[in-house]
mmCIF file of C-alpha atoms in Angstrom:
data_model
loop_
_atom_site.group_PDB
_atom_site.id
_atom_site.type_symbol
_atom_site.label_atom_id
_atom_site.label_comp_id
_atom_site.label_asym_id
_atom_site.label_seq_id
_atom_site.Cartn_x
_atom_site.Cartn_y
_atom_site.Cartn_z
ATOM 1 C CA ALA A 1 13.618 9.240 -12.590
ATOM 2 C CA ASP A 2 16.655 8.616 -10.358
ATOM 3 C CA ALA A 3 16.212 5.859 -7.790
ATOM 4 C CA ALA A 4 19.533 6.736 -6.062
ATOM 5 C CA ALA A 5 18.339 10.235 -5.688
ATOM 6 C CA GLY A 6 15.076 8.829 -4.383
ATOM 7 C CA LYS A 7 16.960 6.834 -1.701
ATOM 8 C CA VAL A 8 18.441 10.075 -0.406
ATOM 9 C CA LYS A 9 15.101 11.854 -0.560
ATOM 10 C CA ALA A 10 13.544 8.918 1.314
ATOM 11 C CA LYS A 11 15.160 10.298 4.555
ATOM 12 C CA LYS A 12 11.939 12.219 5.107
ATOM 13 C CA CYS A 13 9.888 8.997 4.634
ATOM 14 C CA ARG A 14 12.092 6.819 6.845
ATOM 15 C CA ASN A 15 10.385 7.234 10.160
ATOM 16 C CA CYS A 16 7.125 5.700 9.055
ATOM 17 C CA HIS A 17 8.074 3.773 5.880
ATOM 18 C CA GLY A 18 11.719 3.052 6.375
ATOM 19 C CA ILE A 19 14.381 3.635 3.672
ATOM 20 C CA ASP A 20 13.649 -0.109 2.784
ATOM 21 C CA GLY A 21 9.913 0.465 2.425
ATOM 22 C CA VAL A 22 8.993 -1.824 5.326
ATOM 23 C CA ALA A 23 6.615 0.155 7.489
ATOM 24 C CA LYS A 24 7.900 1.050 10.931
ATOM 25 C CA ILE A 25 4.477 1.768 12.411
ATOM 26 C CA PRO A 26 1.306 -0.212 11.844
ATOM 27 C CA ILE A 27 -0.759 2.678 10.427
ATOM 28 C CA ALA A 28 1.773 3.177 7.683
ATOM 29 C CA PRO A 29 1.793 0.904 4.660
ATOM 30 C CA HIS A 30 4.778 -1.030 3.414
ATOM 31 C CA ILE A 31 5.800 0.590 0.143
ATOM 32 C CA ALA A 32 8.735 -1.667 -0.765
ATOM 33 C CA GLY A 33 8.232 -2.878 -4.344
ATOM 34 C CA GLU A 34 4.950 -0.963 -4.947
ATOM 35 C CA SER A 35 4.776 -0.002 -8.633
ATOM 36 C CA GLU A 36 6.100 3.407 -9.703
ATOM 37 C CA VAL A 37 2.632 4.220 -11.082
ATOM 38 C CA TYR A 38 0.796 3.529 -7.799
ATOM 39 C CA LEU A 39 3.401 5.449 -5.698
ATOM 40 C CA GLN A 40 3.241 8.457 -8.071
ATOM 41 C CA VAL A 41 -0.566 8.527 -8.087
ATOM 42 C CA GLN A 42 -0.787 8.364 -4.321
ATOM 43 C CA LEU A 43 1.929 11.004 -3.705
ATOM 44 C CA LYS A 44 0.244 13.343 -6.164
ATOM 45 C CA ALA A 45 -3.146 12.623 -4.603
ATOM 46 C CA PHE A 46 -1.756 13.652 -1.167
ATOM 47 C CA ARG A 47 -0.143 16.705 -2.790
ATOM 48 C CA THR A 48 -3.421 17.840 -4.379
ATOM 49 C CA GLY A 49 -5.583 16.808 -1.424
ATOM 50 C CA LYS A 50 -7.491 14.133 -3.448
ATOM 51 C CA ARG A 51 -6.222 11.821 -0.722
ATOM 52 C CA LYS A 52 -5.892 13.171 2.809
ATOM 53 C CA HIS A 53 -3.815 12.114 5.795
ATOM 54 C CA GLU A 54 -2.581 14.371 8.519
ATOM 55 C CA ILE A 55 1.127 13.454 7.982
ATOM 56 C CA MET A 56 1.241 12.618 4.266
ATOM 57 C CA SER A 57 -0.688 15.723 3.219
ATOM 58 C CA VAL A 58 1.954 17.881 4.895
ATOM 59 C CA ILE A 59 4.887 15.917 3.578
ATOM 60 C CA ALA A 60 3.586 15.733 0.020
ATOM 61 C CA LYS A 61 2.839 19.498 -0.193
ATOM 62 C CA ASP A 62 6.558 20.282 -0.647
ATOM 63 C CA LEU A 63 7.393 17.431 -3.108
ATOM 64 C CA SER A 64 8.238 18.454 -6.661
ATOM 65 C CA ASP A 65 7.275 16.151 -9.618
ATOM 66 C CA ALA A 66 10.999 15.152 -9.675
ATOM 67 C CA ASP A 67 10.942 14.282 -6.032
ATOM 68 C CA ILE A 68 7.898 12.144 -6.534
ATOM 69 C CA ALA A 69 9.422 10.448 -9.544
ATOM 70 C CA ASP A 70 12.622 9.695 -7.715
ATOM 71 C CA LEU A 71 10.904 8.429 -4.576
ATOM 72 C CA ALA A 72 8.668 6.156 -6.638
ATOM 73 C CA ALA A 73 11.710 4.940 -8.565
ATOM 74 C CA TRP A 74 13.541 4.125 -5.309
ATOM 75 C CA TYR A 75 10.786 2.360 -3.456
ATOM 76 C CA SER A 76 9.715 0.378 -6.603
ATOM 77 C CA SER A 77 13.197 -0.781 -7.102
ATOM 78 C CA ILE A 78 13.153 -2.789 -3.901
ATOM 79 C CA LYS A 79 12.369 -6.481 -4.708
ATOM 80 C CA PHE A 80 10.120 -8.528 -2.443
ATOM 81 C CA THR A 81 9.101 -12.112 -2.413
ATOM 82 C CA ILE A 82 6.100 -13.505 -0.548
ATOM 83 C CA GLU A 83 5.336 -16.656 1.399
ATOM 84 C CA MET A 84 1.750 -17.849 1.487
ATOM 85 C CA PRO A 85 0.581 -19.045 4.938
ATOM 86 C CA THR A 86 0.444 -22.889 5.031
ATOM 87 C CA ASP A 87 -3.159 -23.797 5.917
ATOM 88 C CA ALA B 1 -10.973 -12.228 12.586
ATOM 89 C CA ASP B 2 -10.719 -15.332 10.403
ATOM 90 C CA ALA B 3 -7.911 -15.324 7.833
ATOM 91 C CA ALA B 4 -9.171 -18.466 6.172
ATOM 92 C CA ALA B 5 -12.581 -16.940 5.662
ATOM 93 C CA GLY B 6 -10.785 -13.831 4.386
ATOM 94 C CA LYS B 7 -8.937 -15.933 1.824
ATOM 95 C CA VAL B 8 -12.326 -17.031 0.461
ATOM 96 C CA LYS B 9 -13.692 -13.487 0.521
ATOM 97 C CA ALA B 10 -10.544 -12.332 -1.310
ATOM 98 C CA LYS B 11 -12.107 -13.751 -4.484
ATOM 99 C CA LYS B 12 -13.620 -10.303 -4.989
ATOM 100 C CA CYS B 13 -10.105 -8.740 -4.681
ATOM 101 C CA ARG B 14 -8.315 -11.241 -6.845
ATOM 102 C CA ASN B 15 -8.488 -9.480 -10.253
ATOM 103 C CA CYS B 16 -6.519 -6.444 -9.009
ATOM 104 C CA HIS B 17 -4.746 -7.457 -5.829
ATOM 105 C CA GLY B 18 -4.429 -11.289 -6.286
ATOM 106 C CA ILE B 19 -5.335 -13.859 -3.579
ATOM 107 C CA ASP B 20 -1.664 -13.552 -2.730
ATOM 108 C CA GLY B 21 -1.728 -9.772 -2.353
ATOM 109 C CA VAL B 22 0.666 -9.217 -5.255
ATOM 110 C CA ALA B 23 -0.977 -6.589 -7.502
ATOM 111 C CA LYS B 24 -2.011 -7.777 -10.922
ATOM 112 C CA ILE B 25 -2.285 -4.310 -12.439
ATOM 113 C CA PRO B 26 0.077 -1.381 -11.923
ATOM 114 C CA ILE B 27 -2.550 1.004 -10.497
ATOM 115 C CA ALA B 28 -3.369 -1.452 -7.689
ATOM 116 C CA PRO B 29 -1.079 -1.725 -4.664
ATOM 117 C CA HIS B 30 0.502 -4.886 -3.401
ATOM 118 C CA ILE B 31 -1.300 -5.659 -0.124
ATOM 119 C CA ALA B 32 0.564 -8.871 0.859
ATOM 120 C CA GLY B 33 1.838 -8.478 4.424
ATOM 121 C CA GLU B 34 0.240 -5.058 4.963
ATOM 122 C CA SER B 35 -0.644 -4.595 8.650
ATOM 123 C CA GLU B 36 -4.232 -5.456 9.699
ATOM 124 C CA VAL B 37 -4.604 -1.972 11.013
ATOM 125 C CA TYR B 38 -3.614 -0.377 7.780
ATOM 126 C CA LEU B 39 -5.877 -2.550 5.686
ATOM 127 C CA GLN B 40 -8.816 -2.076 7.997
ATOM 128 C CA VAL B 41 -8.451 1.717 8.078
ATOM 129 C CA GLN B 42 -8.153 1.856 4.255
ATOM 130 C CA LEU B 43 -11.152 -0.454 3.626
ATOM 131 C CA LYS B 44 -13.290 1.506 6.055
ATOM 132 C CA ALA B 45 -12.113 4.753 4.469
ATOM 133 C CA PHE B 46 -13.301 3.534 1.094
ATOM 134 C CA ARG B 47 -16.584 2.353 2.684
ATOM 135 C CA THR B 48 -17.294 5.751 4.217
ATOM 136 C CA GLY B 49 -15.988 7.667 1.283
ATOM 137 C CA LYS B 50 -13.149 9.265 3.288
ATOM 138 C CA ARG B 51 -10.911 7.718 0.584
ATOM 139 C CA LYS B 52 -12.295 7.463 -2.920
ATOM 140 C CA HIS B 53 -11.533 5.237 -5.822
ATOM 141 C CA GLU B 54 -13.913 4.335 -8.671
ATOM 142 C CA ILE B 55 -13.482 0.582 -8.146
ATOM 143 C CA MET B 56 -12.635 0.405 -4.372
ATOM 144 C CA SER B 57 -15.513 2.706 -3.382
ATOM 145 C CA VAL B 58 -17.996 0.331 -5.007
ATOM 146 C CA ILE B 59 -16.408 -2.834 -3.610
ATOM 147 C CA ALA B 60 -16.048 -1.521 -0.130
ATOM 148 C CA LYS B 61 -19.636 -0.277 0.047
ATOM 149 C CA ASP B 62 -20.982 -3.897 0.563
ATOM 150 C CA LEU B 63 -18.250 -5.030 3.009
ATOM 151 C CA SER B 64 -19.338 -5.680 6.574
ATOM 152 C CA ASP B 65 -17.056 -5.116 9.549
ATOM 153 C CA ALA B 66 -16.468 -8.924 9.690
ATOM 154 C CA ASP B 67 -15.625 -9.017 5.962
ATOM 155 C CA ILE B 68 -13.034 -6.239 6.487
ATOM 156 C CA ALA B 69 -11.614 -7.972 9.552
ATOM 157 C CA ASP B 70 -11.346 -11.293 7.721
ATOM 158 C CA LEU B 71 -9.797 -9.736 4.519
ATOM 159 C CA ALA B 72 -7.285 -7.716 6.670
ATOM 160 C CA ALA B 73 -6.431 -10.938 8.510
ATOM 161 C CA TRP B 74 -5.918 -12.833 5.406
ATOM 162 C CA TYR B 75 -3.683 -10.335 3.519
ATOM 163 C CA SER B 76 -1.654 -9.475 6.578
ATOM 164 C CA SER B 77 -0.939 -13.150 7.196
ATOM 165 C CA ILE B 78 1.055 -13.326 3.941
ATOM 166 C CA LYS B 79 4.751 -13.054 4.801
ATOM 167 C CA PHE B 80 7.103 -11.074 2.564
ATOM 168 C CA THR B 81 10.847 -10.537 2.440
ATOM 169 C CA ILE B 82 12.609 -7.740 0.678
ATOM 170 C CA GLU B 83 15.805 -7.440 -1.233
ATOM 171 C CA MET B 84 17.437 -4.031 -1.343
ATOM 172 C CA PRO B 85 18.839 -3.031 -4.797
ATOM 173 C CA THR B 86 22.620 -3.439 -4.894
ATOM 174 C CA ASP B 87 23.968 0.059 -5.771
#
């Protein structure tokens, strides 16, 4: 899989997920740093209809296996660190 | 919604998602910092069967609206920062 190619392909994801994987709208998930396995499983589920969403089902329909692998490689390559809320 | 109560309720999420929302297994998503809206929509989708997963469908079945609100409040309260890969 080619993360750099995935970054270019991420142009079609940008409006909701951002190129950086930080969601731009509340109903979209952050996908920065998600594992390649999880991203591939979800994109393939949207493509086959196992998982449904009015936007993702449409977008995933045209994705090839290579597109999915590259997109998963790109978004999983983004590192993240967390900060637990101080009680 | 009560994030502190959500942190306690997150004990049943811990094995796959961690109390900190950083996935402990590759097939589970990171949920740290996901928006409350997204988390609520997904948990309710698993509860109604709109979204299916062998583990999540079972776990979500017993969640009340208050449980879902508290869990979403907890995980969305975890801050995260990203670091883009240097090309």
